[in-house]
Amino acid sequence: MDLLNALVALTNFVLIPAMTYGSQLALGALGVTMVYGILRFSNFAHGDTMAFGTMIVILFTWLFQSMGISLGPLPTALLAIPFGIAGTSLLLLGTDRVVYRFYRAQKAKPVIVVMVSLGVMFIYNGLTRFILGTNEQRFADGERFIIRAREFKEMTGLKEGLTFKTTQGLTIVTAIVVVIALFWFLNKTRTGKSMRAFSDNEDLALLSGINPERVVMVTWIIVAGLVTIAGTLYGLDKSYKPFTYFQLLLPIFAAAIVGGLGSPIGAIAGGFVIAFSEVAVTYAWKKVLVYALPESLEPESLVQLLATEYKFAVSFMILVIVLLVRPTGIFKGKSV
Amino acid sequence: MTQSLRTILLFALVAVLIIGTGILQGPNLALVILNMGLVSAIMALGVNLQWGIAGLFNVGIMGFVALGGLAVVLTSMPPVAEAWAAGGVRAWAGILLGVFTVFGSAMVYKRTRKGWLVGLILLVGFVAYNWVRDPAVSAIEAVDPAATGYLGGLGLPVVLAWPVGGLLAAGAAWVIGKTALGLRSDYLAIATLGISEIVIAVIKNEDWLSRGVKNVNGLPRPVPNEIDLQNDPGFVEAAAGYGLDPTLASTLYVKTGYALMFAVVLVILLVLSQLALKSPWGRMMRAIRDNETSARAMGKDVTFRHLQVFILGSAICGIAGAMMTTLDGLFAPTAYQPLRYTFLIWVMVIVGGSGNNLGAVLGGFLIWFLWVQVETVGPDIMVFLTSGLAEGSALKTHLMDSVAHMRLLTMGVILLLVLRFSPRGLLPEK
């Protein structure tokens, strides 16, 4: 038995990746939940909006790299994020003006707007592929590691190494900063309060003189910020491929629904629930168990519950269980 | 213009488009478009049953189509005796054990409502399942992995695979319908999206079942092989009688054979759907769609009816999927892309006219025609648009390379335009 090494292995292979992935999902799910709360539809174009925002960030990153601008140890992409947010905001506001506003004025059924968002998804998807293609792109630069496995071993004298990538650290820190800023905005500022009022009760909000178009505009800008940041962090941490972003739709929606659609806190909780279960179920626990258990109990198999390819099944199972047991999610979301 | 005149004119337009393709771009392409158009029309019919008539939002069509394709492999490929001997029975026993565990735990939960008992059953079942299944699977996959490495099918005629594909899809639809129907419409959408991704993941990774990403090719065909026809003196003579080159004649003969078989299936399903739509059952379904609460008040079992129509629509998609794989002669799990097999079908239904079976069929043909033609005509348009740019400039090369992605954009624009300006589609519901 060697609990210390078990703990290090656990941190290295489960806790850190799950924290990172959870932060990325939480940011994505916050976007879905905001659109759902204010605009009252499930936005199927979300994954492709994420791909679009990240694409702009990548293009600006390449521009900065060619100009020789860098952030030293940090990835250059951080400098490009504001431009990405601006570009995505323009795209989303333009889409709202041309497409969604018509249905809002008509008070169309939510499911019709969902269908419209399918069309928007097609267009964003085409745009991204048209500009950047379908291939995998790498745009991470700067210092790759905060802690390297070898240095960690030398430092502590343990058998098990611990790696902590810059992108992982960056993701967690950024997610915390963004979430704090968002909650401050929603709870303390006038605009944020009017958004919450609008989400809770549209009629009362309109009666008290809140301008709905302004609320919608601010929502789209916040969503642009959230998706661009989430997409860039995911792309830095793993890699950028438009189709992967489309597939992220499922865990992101699962996170938002598990937490309770329309509830920002729920989106964050949901993101981590999904991420931790996905990593825990698809990780081969043998390494940790060999350290943690007495020798006689050591497992022979890999102790992997599901192959990594089935990670979608995990978000799906959790989704189904939550829907059956508590249809409005962990933090009572709204149900239309 | 009356509805029936409009229907006739629009179908005539489709006929003109396909025949025009035959004259301008060769009869082969026209038949390719026609064949997949027929398959697409059947898929659109299935989706129309769910959305147009019952108002169920299913975004997992791809999964049901892929299950249909799997049915072709499982039904028609010859069994691999060596692999069966290596562990076929044990592998299926493992699957059965897994299924019993899941259903058993669901039953136990219903009867006792004890979470810990369900957890225990699942855990024990899962360990037993792995213990039974894993050695069998490795043994099967080790049997000549380059050529087989899977159990093969039942060696039955390939046409039987079509109803089997429908049954397989219906089974999957029953499971998902039991869990997700009765919840909100968006939840059903997410659930179906998830299940279709899972189906594809299973097909890609369970090599012992259908060779995974190694593909199964050389599937049996319901029509003769082109090469055999070319070597058949009788056929060559007959082709010469029509003044046709034997190679061209054989491809046309085979494709026409498929087209006739597909047309028969489409007509049968279309007639059944029309009868269903006009029957008391169809009126009840539309009543449920238009006002669930009052339908419930009239004593209709909404959840059961939703489940029923969801299974029927998915089964139709499964049949179409099996037909498509038969046409391709190849089962390639990586080819299943949601944009192509789920969302494109949705565009067909919406453009054609949801709630109208003929509209769905029309949309199937029309959108499929556009989908193919945007690819063939797109590069020409791009050559024209970029003619002002210098030859070999980076922008021009990039634009020419990306022209393939134009079709996604085109489909998106078409969908948005129809939803905005003609939300009831080309052939609206009466």
PDB file of C-alpha atoms in Angstrom, chain A residues 36 42 44 98-99 102-103 111 114-116 118-123 125-127 129-131 134 243 246-247 249-250 253 257 261 305 309-310 313 316 319-320 323-324 327 334-336, chain B residues 51 57 59 126 179 183-187 189-191 193-195 197-198 201-202 205-206 337-339 343-344 346-347 350 382 398-399 402 405-406 408-409 411-413 415-416 419-420:
ATOM      1  CA  TYR A  36     -32.504  29.374 -22.681  1.00  0.00           C
ATOM      2  CA  SER A  42     -32.397  25.398 -26.841  1.00  0.00           C
ATOM      3  CA  PHE A  44     -28.451  23.904 -31.309  1.00  0.00           C
ATOM      4  CA  VAL A  98     -31.779  38.812 -39.395  1.00  0.00           C
ATOM      5  CA  VAL A  99     -33.151  35.559 -38.014  1.00  0.00           C
ATOM      6  CA  PHE A 102     -38.633  37.793 -36.450  1.00  0.00           C
ATOM      7  CA  TYR A 103     -39.661  34.746 -34.421  1.00  0.00           C
ATOM      8  CA  VAL A 111     -39.597  24.168 -30.920  1.00  0.00           C
ATOM      9  CA  VAL A 114     -35.002  25.329 -32.113  1.00  0.00           C
ATOM     10  CA  MET A 115     -35.497  24.312 -35.705  1.00  0.00           C
ATOM     11  CA  VAL A 116     -34.383  27.742 -36.848  1.00  0.00           C
ATOM     12  CA  LEU A 118     -30.605  24.127 -36.745  1.00  0.00           C
ATOM     13  CA  GLY A 119     -30.480  26.238 -39.888  1.00  0.00           C
ATOM     14  CA  VAL A 120     -28.175  28.696 -38.180  1.00  0.00           C
ATOM     15  CA  MET A 121     -26.012  25.756 -37.145  1.00  0.00           C
ATOM     16  CA  PHE A 122     -25.686  24.677 -40.765  1.00  0.00           C
ATOM     17  CA  ILE A 123     -24.625  28.182 -41.776  1.00  0.00           C
ATOM     18  CA  ASN A 125     -20.758  25.161 -39.703  1.00  0.00           C
ATOM     19  CA  GLY A 126     -20.348  25.999 -43.379  1.00  0.00           C
ATOM     20  CA  LEU A 127     -18.745  29.356 -42.568  1.00  0.00           C
ATOM     21  CA  ARG A 129     -15.274  25.083 -42.691  1.00  0.00           C
ATOM     22  CA  PHE A 130     -15.232  27.540 -45.544  1.00  0.00           C
ATOM     23  CA  ILE A 131     -12.725  29.802 -43.846  1.00  0.00           C
ATOM     24  CA  THR A 134     -12.121  20.788 -41.378  1.00  0.00           C
ATOM     25  CA  PHE A 243     -16.458  18.600 -35.766  1.00  0.00           C
ATOM     26  CA  PHE A 246     -20.195  20.183 -32.809  1.00  0.00           C
ATOM     27  CA  GLN A 247     -19.981  16.992 -30.764  1.00  0.00           C
ATOM     28  CA  LEU A 249     -23.050  20.011 -27.926  1.00  0.00           C
ATOM     29  CA  LEU A 250     -24.147  16.813 -26.198  1.00  0.00           C
ATOM     30  CA  PHE A 253     -26.497  20.360 -23.112  1.00  0.00           C
ATOM     31  CA  ILE A 257     -30.022  20.202 -18.245  1.00  0.00           C
ATOM     32  CA  LEU A 261     -31.893  24.795 -17.667  1.00  0.00           C
ATOM     33  CA  LEU A 305     -15.683   0.686 -16.761  1.00  0.00           C
ATOM     34  CA  GLU A 309     -14.873   6.040 -27.145  1.00  0.00           C
ATOM     35  CA  TYR A 310     -18.069   5.668 -25.146  1.00  0.00           C
ATOM     36  CA  ALA A 313     -22.739   7.439 -23.382  1.00  0.00           C
ATOM     37  CA  PHE A 316     -26.231  10.599 -21.922  1.00  0.00           C
ATOM     38  CA  LEU A 319     -28.859  13.025 -18.463  1.00  0.00           C
ATOM     39  CA  VAL A 320     -31.413  10.226 -18.564  1.00  0.00           C
ATOM     40  CA  LEU A 323     -34.439  13.526 -16.230  1.00  0.00           C
ATOM     41  CA  LEU A 324     -36.164  10.493 -14.744  1.00  0.00           C
ATOM     42  CA  PRO A 327     -36.841  16.457 -14.485  1.00  0.00           C
ATOM     43  CA  LYS A 334     -37.485  26.222 -15.574  1.00  0.00           C
ATOM     44  CA  SER A 335     -39.542  24.008 -17.760  1.00  0.00           C
ATOM     45  CA  VAL A 336     -41.531  25.402 -20.657  1.00  0.00           C
TER      46      VAL A 336
ATOM     47  CA  TRP B  51     -42.749  15.550 -36.558  1.00  0.00           C
ATOM     48  CA  PHE B  57     -38.732  16.382 -32.386  1.00  0.00           C
ATOM     49  CA  VAL B  59     -32.669  14.623 -33.931  1.00  0.00           C
ATOM     50  CA  PHE B 126     -21.648  -5.520 -15.072  1.00  0.00           C
ATOM     51  CA  THR B 179     -37.220   6.938 -21.181  1.00  0.00           C
ATOM     52  CA  LEU B 183     -40.714  14.915 -21.140  1.00  0.00           C
ATOM     53  CA  ARG B 184     -40.378  18.311 -22.800  1.00  0.00           C
ATOM     54  CA  SER B 185     -39.769  18.540 -26.523  1.00  0.00           C
ATOM     55  CA  ASP B 186     -36.204  19.871 -26.208  1.00  0.00           C
ATOM     56  CA  TYR B 187     -35.292  17.023 -23.877  1.00  0.00           C
ATOM     57  CA  ALA B 189     -34.228  16.276 -28.960  1.00  0.00           C
ATOM     58  CA  ILE B 190     -31.157  16.075 -26.759  1.00  0.00           C
ATOM     59  CA  ALA B 191     -31.871  12.474 -25.822  1.00  0.00           C
ATOM     60  CA  LEU B 193     -29.063  13.338 -30.385  1.00  0.00           C
ATOM     61  CA  GLY B 194     -27.251  11.446 -27.649  1.00  0.00           C
ATOM     62  CA  ILE B 195     -28.552   8.030 -28.563  1.00  0.00           C
ATOM     63  CA  GLU B 197     -23.981   9.331 -31.169  1.00  0.00           C
ATOM     64  CA  ILE B 198     -23.928   6.271 -28.898  1.00  0.00           C
ATOM     65  CA  ALA B 201     -19.834   4.795 -31.151  1.00  0.00           C
ATOM     66  CA  VAL B 202     -20.960   1.208 -30.531  1.00  0.00           C
ATOM     67  CA  ASN B 205     -15.911   0.099 -31.573  1.00  0.00           C
ATOM     68  CA  GLU B 206     -17.548  -3.311 -31.369  1.00  0.00           C
ATOM     69  CA  GLN B 337     -22.277  12.205 -40.074  1.00  0.00           C
ATOM     70  CA  PRO B 338     -25.135  13.917 -38.231  1.00  0.00           C
ATOM     71  CA  LEU B 339     -25.240  16.817 -40.653  1.00  0.00           C
ATOM     72  CA  PHE B 343     -30.183  17.473 -40.233  1.00  0.00           C
ATOM     73  CA  LEU B 344     -30.380  17.095 -43.998  1.00  0.00           C
ATOM     74  CA  TRP B 346     -34.967  17.616 -41.412  1.00  0.00           C
ATOM     75  CA  VAL B 347     -34.381  20.140 -44.177  1.00  0.00           C
ATOM     76  CA  ILE B 350     -39.473  21.225 -43.570  1.00  0.00           C
ATOM     77  CA  MET B 382     -16.551  29.302 -57.927  1.00  0.00           C
ATOM     78  CA  HIS B 398      -8.299  28.497 -50.733  1.00  0.00           C
ATOM     79  CA  LEU B 399     -11.701  29.362 -52.142  1.00  0.00           C
ATOM     80  CA  SER B 402     -13.379  25.151 -49.639  1.00  0.00           C
ATOM     81  CA  HIS B 405     -18.359  23.219 -47.733  1.00  0.00           C
ATOM     82  CA  MET B 406     -20.711  25.409 -49.730  1.00  0.00           C
ATOM     83  CA  LEU B 408     -23.776  23.138 -45.698  1.00  0.00           C
ATOM     84  CA  LEU B 409     -24.170  26.857 -46.137  1.00  0.00           C
ATOM     85  CA  MET B 411     -28.757  23.983 -46.902  1.00  0.00           C
ATOM     86  CA  GLY B 412     -28.750  26.339 -43.929  1.00  0.00           C
ATOM     87  CA  VAL B 413     -29.866  29.258 -46.063  1.00  0.00           C
ATOM     88  CA  LEU B 415     -33.887  25.987 -44.321  1.00  0.00           C
ATOM     89  CA  LEU B 416     -33.960  29.513 -42.894  1.00  0.00           C
ATOM     90  CA  LEU B 419     -38.972  28.617 -42.229  1.00  0.00           C
ATOM     91  CA  ARG B 420     -39.265  32.367 -42.583  1.00  0.00           C
TER      92      ARG B 420
END
